[in-house]
Short mmCIF file of C-alpha atoms in Angstrom, two decimals:
data_model
loop_
_atom_site.label_atom_id
_atom_site.label_comp_id
_atom_site.label_asym_id
_atom_site.label_seq_id
_atom_site.Cartn_x
_atom_site.Cartn_y
_atom_site.Cartn_z
CA UNK A 61 -64.68 70.33 34.68
CA UNK A 62 -66.42 74.17 34.27
CA UNK A 63 -67.41 75.44 31.94
CA UNK A 64 -65.47 78.14 30.71
CA UNK A 65 -66.95 81.19 29.02
CA UNK A 66 -66.49 84.32 26.99
CA UNK A 67 -62.56 85.40 26.78
CA UNK A 68 -61.20 82.58 28.62
CA UNK A 69 -63.77 79.70 26.29
CA UNK A 70 -62.14 81.88 22.97
CA UNK A 71 -58.80 82.16 24.55
CA UNK A 72 -58.49 78.91 25.88
CA UNK A 73 -60.47 76.19 24.12
CA UNK A 74 -61.00 78.43 20.26
CA UNK A 75 -57.06 79.53 21.03
CA UNK A 76 -57.55 83.06 20.11
CA UNK A 77 -58.33 81.82 17.05
CA UNK A 78 -58.65 84.94 14.86
CA UNK A 79 -59.21 83.37 10.57
CA UNK A 80 -62.70 81.45 11.30
CA UNK A 81 -63.63 79.37 8.22
CA UNK A 82 -68.12 80.10 7.99
CA UNK A 83 -70.75 77.01 8.21
CA UNK A 84 -71.94 76.79 4.75
CA UNK A 85 -74.15 74.17 3.19
CA UNK A 86 -72.90 71.09 1.65
CA UNK A 87 -69.89 73.52 1.48
CA UNK A 88 -68.02 73.38 4.31
CA UNK A 89 -67.66 69.75 4.91
CA UNK A 90 -64.72 67.62 6.75
CA UNK A 91 -61.96 68.09 3.53
CA UNK A 92 -62.51 71.83 2.61
CA UNK A 93 -62.43 72.30 6.48
CA UNK A 94 -57.99 70.99 6.27
CA UNK A 95 -57.97 72.14 3.74
CA UNK A 96 -57.94 75.31 4.94
CA UNK A 97 -56.78 74.97 8.17
CA UNK A 98 -54.13 73.71 5.57
CA UNK A 99 -53.69 77.64 4.32
CA UNK A 100 -54.33 79.68 7.87
CA UNK A 101 -56.97 79.66 9.22
CA UNK A 102 -57.53 78.78 12.25
CA UNK A 103 -61.54 77.89 13.22
CA UNK A 104 -63.80 75.75 11.61
CA UNK A 105 -67.83 74.82 11.81
CA UNK A 106 -69.10 72.68 10.36
CA UNK A 107 -72.69 73.27 7.82
CA UNK A 108 -75.28 74.02 9.08
CA UNK A 109 -78.00 71.35 10.27
CA UNK A 110 -81.09 71.04 11.15
CA UNK A 111 -81.65 69.72 14.50
CA UNK A 112 -84.74 68.38 13.86
CA UNK A 113 -84.18 66.20 10.92
CA UNK A 114 -80.78 65.67 13.87
CA UNK A 115 -82.59 64.35 16.58
CA UNK A 116 -84.76 61.99 14.36
CA UNK A 117 -82.76 59.99 11.78
CA UNK A 118 -79.17 58.08 13.00
CA UNK A 119 -77.57 58.30 9.44
CA UNK A 120 -78.43 62.29 9.12
CA UNK A 121 -75.70 61.98 12.55
CA UNK A 122 -73.66 60.88 10.81
CA UNK A 123 -72.91 61.56 8.07
CA UNK A 124 -72.98 65.34 8.75
CA UNK A 125 -70.93 64.98 11.95
CA UNK A 126 -70.18 61.43 13.19
CA UNK A 127 -68.34 60.29 10.30
CA UNK A 128 -68.08 63.94 9.42
CA UNK A 129 -64.65 64.35 12.85
CA UNK A 130 -61.25 64.42 12.56
CA UNK A 131 -58.26 64.97 15.40
CA UNK A 132 -56.31 67.85 12.85
CA UNK A 133 -59.83 69.34 12.58
CA UNK A 134 -60.52 71.23 16.44
CA UNK A 135 -61.40 73.15 17.55
CA UNK A 136 -64.81 72.83 15.46
CA UNK A 137 -68.04 74.62 16.59
CA UNK A 138 -71.34 72.66 14.88
CA UNK A 139 -73.84 74.93 13.47
CA UNK A 140 -77.56 73.98 13.81
CA UNK A 141 -81.43 76.30 13.08
CA UNK A 142 -84.20 75.08 15.53
CA UNK A 143 -86.74 77.11 16.25
CA UNK A 144 -87.57 75.38 19.82
CA UNK A 145 -86.26 75.33 22.51
CA UNK A 146 -86.31 72.05 23.08
CA UNK A 147 -85.05 70.32 20.22
CA UNK A 148 -82.53 72.34 19.52
CA UNK A 149 -80.56 71.34 23.39
CA UNK A 150 -81.55 66.97 22.71
CA UNK A 151 -79.78 67.86 18.51
CA UNK A 152 -77.00 70.11 20.89
CA UNK A 153 -76.68 67.00 23.07
CA UNK A 154 -76.05 65.07 20.85
CA UNK A 155 -73.77 66.17 18.95
CA UNK A 156 -70.97 67.68 22.00
CA UNK A 157 -69.04 65.44 22.22
CA UNK A 158 -68.07 65.97 18.33
CA UNK A 159 -67.32 69.57 18.74
CA UNK A 160 -66.14 72.94 21.10
CA UNK A 161 -69.74 74.49 21.37
CA UNK A 162 -72.39 75.01 19.74
CA UNK A 163 -73.97 77.95 17.65
CA UNK A 164 -77.74 78.24 17.19
CA UNK A 165 -78.31 79.84 13.28
CA UNK A 166 -79.45 83.28 13.53
CA UNK A 167 -78.59 84.68 9.68
CA UNK A 168 -78.89 82.42 7.48
CA UNK A 169 -81.99 84.79 5.20
CA UNK A 170 -82.49 82.84 2.10
CA UNK A 171 -85.69 81.29 1.68
CA UNK A 172 -86.52 78.26 2.58
CA UNK A 173 -85.68 79.34 5.46
CA UNK A 174 -88.48 81.19 5.81
CA UNK A 175 -90.44 77.90 4.93
CA UNK A 176 -88.84 76.35 7.78
CA UNK A 177 -88.91 79.35 9.57
CA UNK A 178 -85.74 79.57 11.23
CA UNK A 179 -81.88 81.39 10.83
CA UNK A 180 -82.85 85.51 10.45
CA UNK A 181 -86.56 85.73 10.59
CA UNK A 182 -86.27 84.18 13.87
CA UNK A 183 -84.61 87.83 14.30
CA UNK A 184 -87.76 89.70 15.98
CA UNK A 185 -88.84 87.14 18.15
CA UNK A 186 -85.95 87.11 21.28
CA UNK A 187 -88.36 85.89 24.78
CA UNK A 188 -88.09 82.70 22.48
CA UNK A 189 -84.42 83.24 20.89
CA UNK A 190 -83.91 84.00 25.17
CA UNK A 191 -85.35 80.70 25.49
CA UNK A 192 -83.59 78.39 23.99
CA UNK A 193 -79.94 80.08 24.46
CA UNK A 194 -81.17 80.17 28.61
CA UNK A 195 -81.99 76.30 27.81
CA UNK A 196 -79.01 75.67 25.74
CA UNK A 197 -76.35 77.29 28.67
CA UNK A 198 -78.11 75.51 31.23
CA UNK A 199 -78.04 71.83 29.83
CA UNK A 200 -75.24 71.82 27.90
CA UNK A 201 -71.21 71.15 28.62
CA UNK A 202 -69.65 73.04 25.74
CA UNK A 203 -70.14 77.57 25.71
CA UNK A 204 -73.68 78.66 23.11
CA UNK A 205 -72.45 80.97 20.65
CA UNK A 206 -75.30 82.25 18.28
CA UNK A 207 -74.19 83.68 14.23
CA UNK A 208 -76.63 86.94 13.59
CA UNK A 209 -77.29 89.22 11.38
CA UNK A 210 -77.29 93.17 11.80
CA UNK A 211 -81.00 95.69 11.84
CA UNK A 212 -80.52 98.58 9.10
CA UNK A 213 -80.97 100.58 13.38
CA UNK A 214 -77.48 100.55 14.90
CA UNK A 215 -79.25 101.46 18.57
CA UNK A 216 -81.96 97.99 18.21
CA UNK A 217 -78.71 95.82 16.36
CA UNK A 218 -76.84 96.78 19.90
CA UNK A 219 -79.82 95.49 22.01
CA UNK A 220 -80.70 92.47 20.49
CA UNK A 221 -76.90 91.35 20.71
CA UNK A 222 -77.00 93.12 25.08
CA UNK A 223 -79.65 90.35 24.58
CA UNK A 224 -78.15 87.10 23.52
CA UNK A 225 -74.84 87.83 26.01
CA UNK A 226 -77.79 88.02 28.78
CA UNK A 227 -79.28 84.98 28.02
CA UNK A 228 -76.78 83.33 28.20
CA UNK A 229 -73.92 83.44 24.52
CA UNK A 230 -70.99 83.62 24.94
CA UNK A 231 -69.14 84.10 22.00
CA UNK A 232 -71.67 86.52 19.01
CA UNK A 233 -70.05 85.97 15.05
CA UNK A 234 -72.30 89.52 13.80
CA UNK A 235 -72.21 89.41 10.35
CA UNK A 236 -72.86 93.60 8.52
CA UNK A 237 -75.98 92.71 6.42
CA UNK A 238 -79.42 92.63 6.87
CA UNK A 239 -82.02 90.74 6.85
CA UNK A 240 -82.65 91.25 3.00
CA UNK A 241 -78.96 92.00 1.38
CA UNK A 242 -78.89 88.82 -0.34
CA UNK A 243 -78.34 88.27 -3.58
CA UNK A 244 -77.89 90.57 -6.03
CA UNK A 245 -78.84 92.85 -3.26
CA UNK A 246 -76.07 91.20 -1.08
CA UNK A 247 -74.15 94.75 -1.30
CA UNK A 248 -71.56 96.28 1.09
CA UNK A 249 -71.79 95.12 5.87
CA UNK A 250 -71.57 97.62 8.13
CA UNK A 251 -68.93 97.30 9.34
CA UNK A 252 -69.63 100.47 11.47
CA UNK A 253 -73.05 97.82 12.68
CA UNK A 254 -70.09 95.31 13.61
CA UNK A 255 -68.05 98.17 16.01
CA UNK A 256 -70.40 98.92 17.89
CA UNK A 257 -72.32 96.11 19.18
CA UNK A 258 -68.29 94.99 19.91
CA UNK A 259 -67.98 98.00 22.47
CA UNK A 260 -71.44 97.22 23.40
CA UNK A 261 -71.29 93.38 24.95
CA UNK A 262 -68.41 91.78 27.29
CA UNK A 263 -67.60 88.40 25.36
CA UNK A 264 -66.07 87.75 22.00
CA UNK A 265 -67.17 89.87 18.19
CA UNK A 266 -66.30 87.91 15.35
CA UNK A 267 -66.93 90.16 11.83
CA UNK A 268 -68.36 88.87 8.49
CA UNK A 269 -68.67 90.79 6.04
CA UNK A 270 -66.50 91.73 2.79
CA UNK A 271 -63.69 89.83 3.65
CA UNK A 272 -61.64 89.23 0.15
CA UNK A 273 -58.18 89.28 0.52
CA UNK A 274 -56.36 88.95 4.26
CA UNK A 275 -55.73 92.57 4.30
CA UNK A 276 -59.77 93.67 4.09
CA UNK A 277 -58.97 91.10 7.20
CA UNK A 278 -56.04 93.44 8.83
CA UNK A 279 -58.71 96.14 8.65
CA UNK A 280 -62.05 95.21 9.31
CA UNK A 281 -60.10 94.40 13.21
CA UNK A 282 -58.83 97.76 13.22
CA UNK A 283 -61.88 99.48 13.19
CA UNK A 284 -64.06 97.02 14.09
CA UNK A 285 -61.96 95.49 17.21
CA UNK A 286 -63.64 92.23 16.62
CA UNK A 287 -61.78 89.32 18.35
CA UNK A 288 -62.04 87.75 14.79
CA UNK A 289 -62.83 87.41 11.13
CA UNK A 290 -65.00 85.40 9.19
CA UNK A 291 -64.94 84.10 5.72
CA UNK A 292 -67.32 82.24 3.42
CA UNK A 293 -66.83 83.00 -0.45
CA UNK A 294 -63.75 83.73 -0.33
CA UNK A 295 -62.97 81.20 0.98
CA UNK A 296 -64.73 79.19 -1.38
CA UNK A 297 -63.00 81.08 -4.40
CA UNK A 298 -59.69 81.39 -2.22
CA UNK A 299 -59.10 79.11 0.39
CA UNK A 300 -55.10 80.41 0.78
CA UNK A 301 -56.56 83.62 1.20
CA UNK A 302 -55.34 83.27 5.31
CA UNK A 303 -52.40 83.19 4.06
CA UNK A 304 -52.48 86.34 2.30
CA UNK A 305 -51.63 84.34 -0.96
CA UNK A 306 -53.88 84.10 -4.37
CA UNK A 307 -51.78 80.77 -5.69
CA UNK A 308 -52.83 78.91 -9.37
CA UNK A 309 -56.18 77.04 -9.47
CA UNK A 310 -55.02 73.90 -10.02
CA UNK A 311 -52.86 74.09 -7.12
CA UNK A 312 -55.86 74.34 -4.94
CA UNK A 313 -58.40 71.77 -6.57
CA UNK A 314 -55.20 69.52 -6.68
CA UNK A 315 -54.61 69.65 -2.72
CA UNK A 316 -58.80 69.50 -2.70
CA UNK A 317 -59.25 66.54 -4.07
CA UNK A 318 -56.30 65.07 -2.14
CA UNK A 319 -57.90 65.60 0.90
CA UNK A 320 -61.19 63.94 -0.26
CA UNK A 321 -59.57 61.11 -1.38
CA UNK A 322 -57.80 60.95 2.40
CA UNK A 323 -61.15 61.09 4.07
CA UNK A 324 -63.50 59.38 2.71
CA UNK A 325 -67.05 59.76 1.99
CA UNK A 326 -67.47 62.49 0.91
CA UNK A 327 -70.71 63.81 -1.44
CA UNK A 328 -69.69 63.65 -4.79
CA UNK A 329 -72.30 67.24 -4.74
CA UNK A 330 -69.28 68.98 -2.63
CA UNK A 331 -66.77 68.35 -4.60
CA UNK A 332 -68.15 69.79 -8.25
CA UNK A 333 -69.90 72.83 -6.18
CA UNK A 334 -66.31 73.03 -4.80
CA UNK A 335 -64.47 73.24 -8.71
CA UNK A 336 -67.20 74.90 -9.60
CA UNK A 337 -66.16 78.14 -7.07
CA UNK A 338 -62.18 77.41 -7.75
CA UNK A 339 -62.49 77.86 -11.24
CA UNK A 340 -65.70 80.45 -11.36
CA UNK A 341 -63.70 82.52 -13.59
CA UNK A 342 -62.05 79.98 -15.41
CA UNK A 343 -64.27 77.90 -16.49
CA UNK A 344 -65.80 81.46 -17.47
CA UNK A 345 -63.65 81.08 -20.38
CA UNK A 346 -64.14 77.35 -21.40
CA UNK A 347 -67.90 76.75 -21.52
CA UNK A 348 -67.56 72.90 -22.90
CA UNK A 349 -65.71 72.10 -19.63
CA UNK A 350 -67.86 73.49 -17.50
CA UNK A 351 -70.09 70.84 -19.02
CA UNK A 352 -68.23 68.35 -18.39
CA UNK A 353 -67.50 68.39 -14.92
CA UNK A 354 -71.20 69.10 -14.15
CA UNK A 355 -71.64 66.20 -15.49
CA UNK A 356 -68.48 63.74 -14.33
CA UNK A 357 -70.80 61.04 -13.13
CA UNK A 358 -67.60 59.92 -10.09
CA UNK A 359 -64.87 62.21 -8.21
CA UNK A 360 -62.07 60.59 -11.43
CA UNK A 361 -64.32 62.68 -13.60
CA UNK A 362 -64.11 65.65 -11.65
CA UNK A 363 -60.44 64.53 -11.18
CA UNK A 364 -59.79 65.11 -15.37
CA UNK A 365 -61.72 67.59 -16.19
CA UNK A 366 -60.01 69.61 -13.58
CA UNK A 367 -57.01 68.43 -15.22
CA UNK A 368 -57.47 69.78 -18.17
CA UNK A 369 -58.41 72.80 -17.88
CA UNK A 370 -54.77 73.00 -15.94
CA UNK A 371 -53.68 72.06 -18.74
CA UNK A 372 -55.01 74.60 -20.78
CA UNK A 373 -54.10 77.45 -18.74
CA UNK A 374 -50.38 76.13 -19.39
CA UNK A 375 -50.79 76.83 -22.58
CA UNK A 376 -51.97 79.33 -22.21
CA UNK A 377 -49.82 81.48 -20.06
CA UNK A 378 -46.89 79.66 -22.16
CA UNK A 379 -47.67 81.40 -24.89
CA UNK A 380 -48.71 84.65 -23.24
CA UNK A 381 -52.27 84.25 -23.64
CA UNK A 382 -54.11 86.98 -21.26
CA UNK A 383 -51.90 86.61 -17.90
CA UNK A 384 -51.65 90.64 -18.49
CA UNK A 385 -55.46 90.99 -19.33
CA UNK A 386 -56.82 91.44 -15.80
CA UNK A 387 -60.52 92.56 -17.03
CA UNK A 388 -63.75 94.91 -15.04
CA UNK A 389 -63.34 92.94 -11.70
CA UNK A 390 -61.18 90.16 -11.76
CA UNK A 391 -57.62 92.05 -11.61
CA UNK A 392 -55.90 89.25 -11.99
CA UNK A 393 -55.41 85.95 -14.57
CA UNK A 394 -58.34 84.06 -14.35
CA UNK A 395 -56.21 81.12 -13.44
CA UNK A 396 -55.37 82.65 -9.91
CA UNK A 397 -57.18 82.08 -7.32
CA UNK A 398 -59.51 85.60 -6.49
CA UNK A 399 -63.04 86.61 -5.30
CA UNK A 400 -65.83 86.75 -7.11
CA UNK A 401 -66.64 90.14 -6.74
CA UNK A 402 -70.75 90.09 -7.33
CA UNK A 403 -71.94 92.96 -10.36
CA UNK A 404 -74.28 95.33 -8.15
CA UNK A 405 -78.28 95.60 -7.62
CA UNK A 406 -79.79 97.01 -12.01
CA UNK A 407 -81.30 100.64 -11.12
CA UNK A 408 -85.23 99.70 -10.52
CA UNK A 409 -86.74 98.98 -14.69
CA UNK A 410 -83.14 98.99 -15.50
CA UNK A 411 -83.44 95.89 -16.53
CA UNK A 412 -86.77 97.01 -18.76
CA UNK A 413 -85.63 100.30 -20.42
CA UNK A 414 -84.47 99.58 -23.87
CA UNK A 415 -81.14 101.10 -25.78
CA UNK A 416 -82.88 103.38 -28.04
CA UNK A 417 -85.10 105.93 -25.42
CA UNK A 418 -87.24 106.18 -29.63
CA UNK A 419 -88.29 102.63 -29.48
CA UNK A 420 -90.73 101.58 -27.20
CA UNK A 421 -90.75 98.31 -25.98
CA UNK A 422 -93.95 96.01 -26.80
CA UNK A 423 -95.44 94.14 -24.15
CA UNK A 424 -95.85 90.02 -24.88
CA UNK A 425 -99.10 90.02 -25.65
CA UNK A 426 -101.40 87.50 -23.47
CA UNK A 427 -101.43 83.40 -24.32
CA UNK A 428 -103.91 82.71 -26.06
CA UNK A 429 -105.59 79.01 -26.35
CA UNK A 430 -105.81 78.76 -29.66
CA UNK A 431 -102.86 80.27 -30.73
CA UNK A 432 -99.77 77.72 -31.71
CA UNK A 433 -97.05 76.73 -29.32
CA UNK A 434 -95.42 79.83 -30.41
CA UNK A 435 -97.81 82.21 -27.69
CA UNK A 436 -96.74 79.49 -24.96
CA UNK A 437 -93.87 79.82 -22.34
CA UNK A 438 -90.97 77.54 -23.02
CA UNK A 439 -92.43 75.38 -20.13
CA UNK A 440 -95.73 74.69 -21.00
CA UNK A 441 -94.30 73.75 -24.66
CA UNK A 442 -92.63 71.14 -22.76
CA UNK A 443 -95.42 70.11 -20.69
CA UNK A 444 -97.89 71.02 -24.61
CA UNK A 445 -95.32 68.11 -25.61
CA UNK A 446 -96.04 64.91 -23.45
CA UNK A 447 -99.43 66.09 -23.59
CA UNK A 448 -100.85 67.03 -26.50
CA UNK A 449 -104.31 67.41 -24.54
CA UNK A 450 -103.10 70.05 -21.85
CA UNK A 451 -105.30 73.11 -21.84
CA UNK A 452 -103.63 76.54 -19.77
CA UNK A 453 -107.12 78.36 -20.31
CA UNK A 454 -108.43 78.52 -16.46
CA UNK A 455 -111.88 78.61 -17.74
CA UNK A 456 -111.26 75.77 -18.99
CA UNK A 457 -109.19 74.22 -16.09
CA UNK A 458 -112.49 71.61 -13.73
CA UNK A 459 -113.67 73.05 -10.76
CA UNK A 460 -112.65 70.95 -7.65
CA UNK A 461 -115.40 70.28 -5.52
CA UNK A 462 -113.61 70.75 -1.86
CA UNK A 463 -112.85 67.74 0.71
CA UNK A 464 -116.29 68.64 3.29
CA UNK A 465 -112.79 68.76 5.79
CA UNK A 466 -109.48 70.07 5.05
CA UNK A 467 -110.63 71.65 2.01
CA UNK A 468 -108.56 69.95 -1.09
CA UNK A 469 -109.79 68.20 -4.02
CA UNK A 470 -112.72 66.19 -2.98
CA UNK A 471 -112.51 62.33 -4.99
CA UNK A 472 -115.44 62.42 -7.39
CA UNK A 473 -116.56 59.52 -6.50
CA UNK A 474 -115.92 59.38 -3.49
CA UNK A 475 -118.98 57.62 -0.67
CA UNK A 476 -117.94 60.21 1.23
CA UNK A 477 -117.44 63.26 0.04
CA UNK A 478 -113.74 63.85 1.68
CA UNK A 479 -110.10 63.93 0.05
CA UNK A 480 -108.10 60.41 -0.09
CA UNK A 481 -106.51 61.35 3.26
CA UNK A 482 -109.74 62.49 4.95
CA UNK A 483 -111.40 59.01 3.26
CA UNK A 484 -108.46 56.82 4.06
CA UNK A 485 -109.75 58.42 8.47
CA UNK A 486 -113.10 57.95 7.83
CA UNK A 487 -112.96 55.22 6.13
CA UNK A 488 -110.74 53.27 8.88
CA UNK A 489 -112.92 54.21 11.89
CA UNK A 490 -116.13 53.47 10.39
CA UNK A 491 -114.67 49.42 9.34
CA UNK A 492 -116.60 50.86 5.57
CA UNK A 493 -115.49 49.93 1.68
CA UNK A 494 -114.87 53.81 -0.81
CA UNK A 495 -114.50 52.33 -4.36
CA UNK A 496 -113.09 55.44 -5.26
CA UNK A 497 -110.15 55.45 -3.72
CA UNK A 498 -109.56 52.59 -3.46
CA UNK A 499 -110.25 51.11 0.50
CA UNK A 500 -111.74 47.75 1.36
CA UNK A 501 -111.81 48.00 4.76
CA UNK A 502 -114.51 46.90 5.51
CA UNK A 503 -114.34 44.33 2.13
CA UNK A 504 -110.62 43.03 4.91
CA UNK A 505 -112.34 42.47 7.29
CA UNK A 506 -115.51 40.40 5.87
CA UNK A 507 -112.08 37.78 4.58
CA UNK A 508 -109.97 38.80 8.07
CA UNK A 509 -113.49 36.95 9.69
CA UNK A 510 -114.69 34.48 7.19
CA UNK A 511 -110.48 33.41 7.38
CA UNK A 512 -111.12 33.07 10.97
CA UNK A 513 -114.70 31.50 11.13
CA UNK A 514 -112.97 28.68 9.20
CA UNK A 515 -110.14 28.22 11.08
CA UNK A 516 -111.91 27.36 14.06
CA UNK A 517 -113.66 24.83 11.97
CA UNK A 518 -111.24 23.25 11.05
CA UNK A 519 -109.52 23.33 14.51
CA UNK A 520 -112.64 21.67 16.13
CA UNK A 521 -112.59 19.23 13.54
CA UNK A 522 -108.98 18.21 13.44
CA UNK A 523 -109.85 17.64 17.76
CA UNK A 524 -113.00 15.60 17.33
CA UNK A 525 -110.54 13.14 14.73
CA UNK A 526 -107.71 13.38 17.72
CA UNK A 527 -110.32 11.78 20.15
CA UNK A 528 -109.91 7.61 20.56
CA UNK A 529 -112.51 6.03 19.43
CA UNK A 530 -114.56 3.40 22.10
CA UNK A 531 -113.95 0.17 22.81
CA UNK A 532 -116.70 -2.59 23.64
CA UNK A 533 -116.39 -3.75 26.95
CA UNK A 534 -115.09 -8.15 26.96
CA UNK A 535 -117.41 -10.38 26.10
CA UNK A 536 -117.32 -12.64 29.48
CA UNK A 537 -114.59 -15.56 29.47
CA UNK A 538 -116.73 -19.10 29.08
CA UNK A 539 -116.38 -21.47 31.70
CA UNK A 540 -114.19 -24.49 30.88
CA UNK A 541 -116.67 -27.85 30.34
CA UNK A 542 -114.06 -30.85 32.65
#
């Protein structure tokens, strides 16, 4: 069967999906995807999978994809992060029979993506990305798609999108935020960038960013002309977002827990994280149950805490308390599914500005090694409690001599003047011992040689004993005298 491309792929394989649940690490697992589909989602992504780990670890493949599929969970796109064309394609080939397309993550802005050199931190390496997508488009039997973030410049974003399309990308999801818009600096996504990309390419485009209600979905599609809209945080706080309703939190929590029980196994950490998101606003009020939700060790315990939260909310409703008291950033009562609105970024220096302008902020005194433990930070006080002899003065810390080969601290008693790793290699090669690092290659070799010598001697003695003794010839028979 010929592989569908572009709009044919979107219309036929993805059934013209408009309402999309985003790929979310440890959050868009099977149970959550099925819950979202029950409430209006038309397309879901797997959590981001690490291509290199997926290739080498059979347990990772089984736990994160092979055992996390269901006939009800289609259409489905599996997302990978990768920075090596061969590894990416190898992982995609292992996954393509379990999904309808493979997505390359080019939008993750987190520090772990920076350390691993993937996600949005590849957006300046166009030659590498072009090679990855071209190779995947040639080798895979399913289409290749991409999820990106925008550049500050609209023109560069458009050129980026066209490059991906030319390389073989069949569907593009554009998150309208830049690489630096994350955490407290998340801010507002730019639909202007998304619209410019949509008008510049000839493949389907999904928009991502600023989606908190169904009205946002409709407005985004009208303003940008995209084929579909993806939601991440909005979906986590209200899985019925695409239905256009905001049900009581306990209804979504109970339904989710039922799906989890039906489709096991599901990691307890995933379930706990979802309940924290769903009950976010209520847990700001009932702090004691927040602690209980964090401590319970099984699914039944999580369900019990959710039931207690439900009872407290229903008691508030019966008393008429709180139902008409929306707060800033929370237009509905806390027990109703609704988005969490991040507070705007603080002005530079505002955190350190004293409320009373006449009072000058005093700097914390520098730590003195001879001072009491009160002058130490909490973390250092804990270390001091574990080890009273712990010294925090940098001048008095021992200076380590570097290994001659790698620069790590060398062993003080190492016969090679190396660190343990380099010493192990040197001792193995020279068949030598290093008492300082507890390495006994020479001793073991001598023991093995002695054991083999002893074994050969024993075998020699045994072979001598097994030979039959030589018998003297029979004496001549005397003739009988008549």
